[in-house]
JSON list of C-alpha atoms in Angstrom, two decimals:
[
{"chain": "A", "resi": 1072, "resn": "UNK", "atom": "CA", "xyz": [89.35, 45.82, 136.59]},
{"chain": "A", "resi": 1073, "resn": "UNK", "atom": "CA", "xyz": [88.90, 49.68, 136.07]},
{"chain": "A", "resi": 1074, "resn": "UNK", "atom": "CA", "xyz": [87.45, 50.17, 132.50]},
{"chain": "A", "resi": 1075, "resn": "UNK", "atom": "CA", "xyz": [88.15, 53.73, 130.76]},
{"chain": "A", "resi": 1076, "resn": "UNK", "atom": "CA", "xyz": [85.95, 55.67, 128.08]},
{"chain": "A", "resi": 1077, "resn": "UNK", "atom": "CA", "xyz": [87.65, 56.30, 125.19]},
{"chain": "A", "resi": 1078, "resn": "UNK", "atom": "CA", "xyz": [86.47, 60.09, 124.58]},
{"chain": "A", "resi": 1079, "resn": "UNK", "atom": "CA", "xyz": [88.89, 60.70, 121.48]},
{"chain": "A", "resi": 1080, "resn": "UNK", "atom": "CA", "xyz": [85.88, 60.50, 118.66]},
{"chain": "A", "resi": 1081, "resn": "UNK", "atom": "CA", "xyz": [84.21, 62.50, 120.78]},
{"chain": "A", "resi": 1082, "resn": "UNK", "atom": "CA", "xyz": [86.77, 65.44, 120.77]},
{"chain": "A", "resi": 1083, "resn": "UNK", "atom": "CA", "xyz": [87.49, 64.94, 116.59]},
{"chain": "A", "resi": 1084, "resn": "UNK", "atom": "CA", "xyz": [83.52, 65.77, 116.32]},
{"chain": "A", "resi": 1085, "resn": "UNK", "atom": "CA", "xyz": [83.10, 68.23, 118.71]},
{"chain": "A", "resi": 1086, "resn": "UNK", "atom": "CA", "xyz": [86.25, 70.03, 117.01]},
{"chain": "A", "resi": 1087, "resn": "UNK", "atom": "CA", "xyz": [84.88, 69.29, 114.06]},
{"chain": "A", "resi": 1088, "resn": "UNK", "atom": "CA", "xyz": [81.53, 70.53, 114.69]},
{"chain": "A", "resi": 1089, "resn": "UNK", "atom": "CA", "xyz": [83.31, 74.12, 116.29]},
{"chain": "A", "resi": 1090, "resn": "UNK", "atom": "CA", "xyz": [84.92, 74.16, 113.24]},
{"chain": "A", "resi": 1091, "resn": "UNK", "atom": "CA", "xyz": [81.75, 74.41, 111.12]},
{"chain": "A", "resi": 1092, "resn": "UNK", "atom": "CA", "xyz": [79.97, 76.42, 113.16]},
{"chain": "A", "resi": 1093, "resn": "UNK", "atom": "CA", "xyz": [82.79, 79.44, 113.50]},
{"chain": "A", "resi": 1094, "resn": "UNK", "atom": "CA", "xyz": [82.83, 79.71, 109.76]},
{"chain": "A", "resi": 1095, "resn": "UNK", "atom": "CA", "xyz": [79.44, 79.37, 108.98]},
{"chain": "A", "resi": 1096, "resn": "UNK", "atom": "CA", "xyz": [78.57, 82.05, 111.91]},
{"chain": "A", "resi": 1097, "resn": "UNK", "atom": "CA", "xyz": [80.69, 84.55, 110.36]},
{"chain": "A", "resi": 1098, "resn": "UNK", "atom": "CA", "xyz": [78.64, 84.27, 107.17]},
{"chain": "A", "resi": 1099, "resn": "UNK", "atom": "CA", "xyz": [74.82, 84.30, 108.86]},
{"chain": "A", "resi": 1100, "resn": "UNK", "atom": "CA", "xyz": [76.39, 87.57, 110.60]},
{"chain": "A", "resi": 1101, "resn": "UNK", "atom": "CA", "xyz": [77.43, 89.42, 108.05]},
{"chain": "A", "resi": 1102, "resn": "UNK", "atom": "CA", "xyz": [74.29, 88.93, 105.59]},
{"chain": "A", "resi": 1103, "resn": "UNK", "atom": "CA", "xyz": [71.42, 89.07, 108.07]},
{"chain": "A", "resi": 1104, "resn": "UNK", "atom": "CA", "xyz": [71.97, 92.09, 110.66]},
{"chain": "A", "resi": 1105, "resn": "UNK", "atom": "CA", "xyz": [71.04, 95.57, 109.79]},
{"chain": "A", "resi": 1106, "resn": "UNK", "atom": "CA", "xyz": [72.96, 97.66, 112.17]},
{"chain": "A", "resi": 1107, "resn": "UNK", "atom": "CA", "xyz": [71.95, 101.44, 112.90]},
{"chain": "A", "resi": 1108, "resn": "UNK", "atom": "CA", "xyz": [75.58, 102.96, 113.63]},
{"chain": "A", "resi": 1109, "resn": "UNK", "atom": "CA", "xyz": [75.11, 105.93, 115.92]},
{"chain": "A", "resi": 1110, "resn": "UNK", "atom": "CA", "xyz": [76.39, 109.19, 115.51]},
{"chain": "A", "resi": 1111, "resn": "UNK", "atom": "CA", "xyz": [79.58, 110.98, 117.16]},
{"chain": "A", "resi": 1112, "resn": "UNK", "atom": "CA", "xyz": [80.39, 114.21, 117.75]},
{"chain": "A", "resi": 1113, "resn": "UNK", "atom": "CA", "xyz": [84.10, 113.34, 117.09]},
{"chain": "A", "resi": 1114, "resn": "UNK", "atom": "CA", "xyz": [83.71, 111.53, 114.25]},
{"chain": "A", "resi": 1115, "resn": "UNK", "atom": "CA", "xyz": [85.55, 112.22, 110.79]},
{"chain": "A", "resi": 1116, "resn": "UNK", "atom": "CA", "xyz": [83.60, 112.95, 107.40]},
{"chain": "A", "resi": 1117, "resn": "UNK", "atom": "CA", "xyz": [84.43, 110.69, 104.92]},
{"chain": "A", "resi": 1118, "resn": "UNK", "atom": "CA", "xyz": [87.36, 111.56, 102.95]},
{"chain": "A", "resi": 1119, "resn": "UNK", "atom": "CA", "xyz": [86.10, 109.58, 99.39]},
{"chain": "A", "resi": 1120, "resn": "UNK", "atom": "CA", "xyz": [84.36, 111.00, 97.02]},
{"chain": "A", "resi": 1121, "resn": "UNK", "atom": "CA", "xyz": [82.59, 107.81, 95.30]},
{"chain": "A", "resi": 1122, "resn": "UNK", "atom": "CA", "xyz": [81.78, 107.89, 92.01]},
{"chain": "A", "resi": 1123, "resn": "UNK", "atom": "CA", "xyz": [79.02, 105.46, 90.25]},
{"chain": "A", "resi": 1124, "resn": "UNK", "atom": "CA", "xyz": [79.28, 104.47, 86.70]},
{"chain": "A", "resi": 1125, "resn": "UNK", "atom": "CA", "xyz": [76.70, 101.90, 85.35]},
{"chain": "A", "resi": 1126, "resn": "UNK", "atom": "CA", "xyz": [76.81, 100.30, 82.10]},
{"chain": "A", "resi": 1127, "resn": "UNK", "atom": "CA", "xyz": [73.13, 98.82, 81.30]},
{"chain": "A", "resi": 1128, "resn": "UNK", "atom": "CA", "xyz": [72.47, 95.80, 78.59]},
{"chain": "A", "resi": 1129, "resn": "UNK", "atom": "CA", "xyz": [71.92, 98.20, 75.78]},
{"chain": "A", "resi": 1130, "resn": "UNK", "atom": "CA", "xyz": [75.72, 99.77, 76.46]},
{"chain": "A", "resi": 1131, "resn": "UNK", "atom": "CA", "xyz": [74.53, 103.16, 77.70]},
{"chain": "A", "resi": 1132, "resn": "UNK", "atom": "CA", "xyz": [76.21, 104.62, 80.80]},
{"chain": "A", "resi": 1133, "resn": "UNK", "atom": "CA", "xyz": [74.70, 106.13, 83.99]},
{"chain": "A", "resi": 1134, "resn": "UNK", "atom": "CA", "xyz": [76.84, 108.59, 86.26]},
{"chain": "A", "resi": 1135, "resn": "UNK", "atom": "CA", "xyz": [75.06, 107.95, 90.03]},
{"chain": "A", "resi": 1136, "resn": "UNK", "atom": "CA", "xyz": [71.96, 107.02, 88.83]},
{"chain": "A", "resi": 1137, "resn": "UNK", "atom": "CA", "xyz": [71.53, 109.60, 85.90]},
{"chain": "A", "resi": 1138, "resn": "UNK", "atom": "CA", "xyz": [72.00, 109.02, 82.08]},
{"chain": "A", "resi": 1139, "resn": "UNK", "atom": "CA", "xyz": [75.42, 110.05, 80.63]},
{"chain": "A", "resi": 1140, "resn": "UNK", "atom": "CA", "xyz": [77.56, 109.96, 78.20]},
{"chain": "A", "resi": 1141, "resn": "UNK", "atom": "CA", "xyz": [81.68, 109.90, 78.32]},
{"chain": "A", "resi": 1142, "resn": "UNK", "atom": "CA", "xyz": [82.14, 113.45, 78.37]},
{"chain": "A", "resi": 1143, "resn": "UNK", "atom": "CA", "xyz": [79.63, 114.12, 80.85]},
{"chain": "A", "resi": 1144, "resn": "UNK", "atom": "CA", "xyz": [81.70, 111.70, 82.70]},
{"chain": "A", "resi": 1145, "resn": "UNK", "atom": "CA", "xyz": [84.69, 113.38, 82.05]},
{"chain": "A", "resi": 1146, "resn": "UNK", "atom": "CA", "xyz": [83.41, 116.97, 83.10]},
{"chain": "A", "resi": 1147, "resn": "UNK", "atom": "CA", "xyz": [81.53, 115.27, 85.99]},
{"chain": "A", "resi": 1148, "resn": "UNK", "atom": "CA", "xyz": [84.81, 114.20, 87.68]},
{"chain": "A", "resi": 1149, "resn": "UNK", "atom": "CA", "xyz": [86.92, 117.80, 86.73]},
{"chain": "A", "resi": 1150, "resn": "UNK", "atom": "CA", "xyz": [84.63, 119.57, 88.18]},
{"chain": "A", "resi": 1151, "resn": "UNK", "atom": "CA", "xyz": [84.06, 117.36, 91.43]},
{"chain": "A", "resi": 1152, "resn": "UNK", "atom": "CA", "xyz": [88.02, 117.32, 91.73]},
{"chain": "A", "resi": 1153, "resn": "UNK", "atom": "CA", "xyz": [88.18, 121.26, 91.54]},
{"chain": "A", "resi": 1154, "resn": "UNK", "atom": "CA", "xyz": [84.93, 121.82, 94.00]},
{"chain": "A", "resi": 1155, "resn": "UNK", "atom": "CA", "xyz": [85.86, 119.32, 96.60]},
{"chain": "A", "resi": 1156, "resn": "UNK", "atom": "CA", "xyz": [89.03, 118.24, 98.02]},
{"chain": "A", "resi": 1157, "resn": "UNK", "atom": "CA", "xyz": [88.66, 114.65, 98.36]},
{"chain": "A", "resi": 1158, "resn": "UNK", "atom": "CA", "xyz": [89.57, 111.59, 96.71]},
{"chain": "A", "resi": 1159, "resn": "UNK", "atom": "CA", "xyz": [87.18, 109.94, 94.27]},
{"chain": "A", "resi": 1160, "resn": "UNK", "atom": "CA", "xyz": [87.34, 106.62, 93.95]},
{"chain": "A", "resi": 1161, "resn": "UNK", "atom": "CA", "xyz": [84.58, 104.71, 90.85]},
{"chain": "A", "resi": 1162, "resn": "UNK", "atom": "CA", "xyz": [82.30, 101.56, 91.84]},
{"chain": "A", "resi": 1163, "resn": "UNK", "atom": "CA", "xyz": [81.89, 100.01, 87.74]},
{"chain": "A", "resi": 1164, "resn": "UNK", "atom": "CA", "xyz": [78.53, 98.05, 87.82]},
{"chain": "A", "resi": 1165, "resn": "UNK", "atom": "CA", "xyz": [78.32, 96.21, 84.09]},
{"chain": "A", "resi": 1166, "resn": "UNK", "atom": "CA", "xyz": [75.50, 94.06, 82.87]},
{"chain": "A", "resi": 1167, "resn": "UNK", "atom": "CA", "xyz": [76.85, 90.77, 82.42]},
{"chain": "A", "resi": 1168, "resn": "UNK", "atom": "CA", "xyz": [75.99, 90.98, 78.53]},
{"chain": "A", "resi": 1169, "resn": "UNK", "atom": "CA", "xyz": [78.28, 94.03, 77.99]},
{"chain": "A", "resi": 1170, "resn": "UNK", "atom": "CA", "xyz": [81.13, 93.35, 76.23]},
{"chain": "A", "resi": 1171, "resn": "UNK", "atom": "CA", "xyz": [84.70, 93.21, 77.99]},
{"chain": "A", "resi": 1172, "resn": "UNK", "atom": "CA", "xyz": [85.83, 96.20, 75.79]},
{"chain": "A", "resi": 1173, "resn": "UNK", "atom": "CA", "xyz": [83.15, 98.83, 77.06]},
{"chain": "A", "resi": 1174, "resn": "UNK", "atom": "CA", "xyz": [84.29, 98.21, 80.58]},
{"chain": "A", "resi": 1175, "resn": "UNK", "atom": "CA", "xyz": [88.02, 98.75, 80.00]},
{"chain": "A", "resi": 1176, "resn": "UNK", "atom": "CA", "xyz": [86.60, 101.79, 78.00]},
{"chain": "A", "resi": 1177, "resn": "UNK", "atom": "CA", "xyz": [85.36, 103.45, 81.14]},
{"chain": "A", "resi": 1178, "resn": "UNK", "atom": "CA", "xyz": [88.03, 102.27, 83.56]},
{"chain": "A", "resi": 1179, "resn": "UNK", "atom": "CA", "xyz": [90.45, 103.90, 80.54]},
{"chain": "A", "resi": 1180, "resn": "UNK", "atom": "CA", "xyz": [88.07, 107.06, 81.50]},
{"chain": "A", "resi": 1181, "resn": "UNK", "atom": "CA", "xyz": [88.08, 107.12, 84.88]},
{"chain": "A", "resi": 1182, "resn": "UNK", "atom": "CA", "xyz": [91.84, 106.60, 85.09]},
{"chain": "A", "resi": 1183, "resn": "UNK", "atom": "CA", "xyz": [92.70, 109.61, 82.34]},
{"chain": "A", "resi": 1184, "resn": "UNK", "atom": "CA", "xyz": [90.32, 111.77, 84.55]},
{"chain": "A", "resi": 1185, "resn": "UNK", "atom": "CA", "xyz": [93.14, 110.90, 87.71]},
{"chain": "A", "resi": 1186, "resn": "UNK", "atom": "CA", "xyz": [90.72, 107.72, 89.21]},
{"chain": "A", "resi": 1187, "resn": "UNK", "atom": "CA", "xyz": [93.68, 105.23, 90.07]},
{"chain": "A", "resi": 1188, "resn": "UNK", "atom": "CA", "xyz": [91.07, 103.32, 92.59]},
{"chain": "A", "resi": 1189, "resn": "UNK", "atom": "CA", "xyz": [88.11, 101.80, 91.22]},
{"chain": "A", "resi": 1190, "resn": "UNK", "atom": "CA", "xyz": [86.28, 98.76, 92.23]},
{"chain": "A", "resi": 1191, "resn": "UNK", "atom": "CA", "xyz": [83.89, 96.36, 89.90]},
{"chain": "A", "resi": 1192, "resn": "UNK", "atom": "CA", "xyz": [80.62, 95.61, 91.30]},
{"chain": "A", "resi": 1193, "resn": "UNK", "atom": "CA", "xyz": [79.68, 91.89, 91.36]},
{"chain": "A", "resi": 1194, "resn": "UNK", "atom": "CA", "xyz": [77.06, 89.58, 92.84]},
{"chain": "A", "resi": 1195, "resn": "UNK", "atom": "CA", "xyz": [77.56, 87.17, 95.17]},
{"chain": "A", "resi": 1196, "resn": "UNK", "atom": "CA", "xyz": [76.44, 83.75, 93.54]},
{"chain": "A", "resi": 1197, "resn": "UNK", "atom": "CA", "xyz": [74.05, 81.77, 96.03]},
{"chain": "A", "resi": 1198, "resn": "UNK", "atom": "CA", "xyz": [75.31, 78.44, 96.70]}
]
């Protein structure tokens, strides 16, 4: 009498287990490694202009880092569109307390100044 192992559970868990482990991986990767990217001689500058437009607490508005107001805003990105030939794009970082209509206010700016791209800056909630 020749008696067999049955190694099915043992596949479902081990499949199981890869399973876990390849999306989990991608996750520990992409929040943990500081990479230093070299430099190439054939490389391309970066075609994007970024704009930065912070909305603290109180309501008042920061252009990269500096305190502003809409029409500095507004001269900010003529004169960066006449000077340099790339595309701007806006990163919007809002305090969570500032009201829906202050936001839409400034992406209404940044899109009357010829912005079409913009993207909202959130954080990542820790689970």
């Amino acid at each position: 009498m020749i008696t067999e192992i049955n190694v099915t559970p043992l596949v479902d868990i081990m499949l199981v287990l890869l399973i876990i482990f390849m999306v989990t991986a991608s996750y520990i990767v992409r929040d943990s490694i500081d990479v230093k990217l070299p430099e190439a001689a054939t490389g391309e500058k970066q075609k994007v202009s970024i704009l930065a437009v912070t909305i603290d607490a109180d309501g008042k508005l920061r252009l990269n880092g500096k305190a502003a107001d809409e029409n500095a805003i507004r001269r900010f990105i003529r004169e960066e569109s006449k000077r340099s030939k790339k595309k701007m794009e806006a990163v919007i970082a809002a305090d969570k307390r500032v009201s829906h209509g202050q936001v839409v206010r400034v992406i209404d700016l940044v899109r009357a100044e010829g912005i079409y791209k913009f993207a909202i800056n959130v954080l990542k909630p820790d689970k």
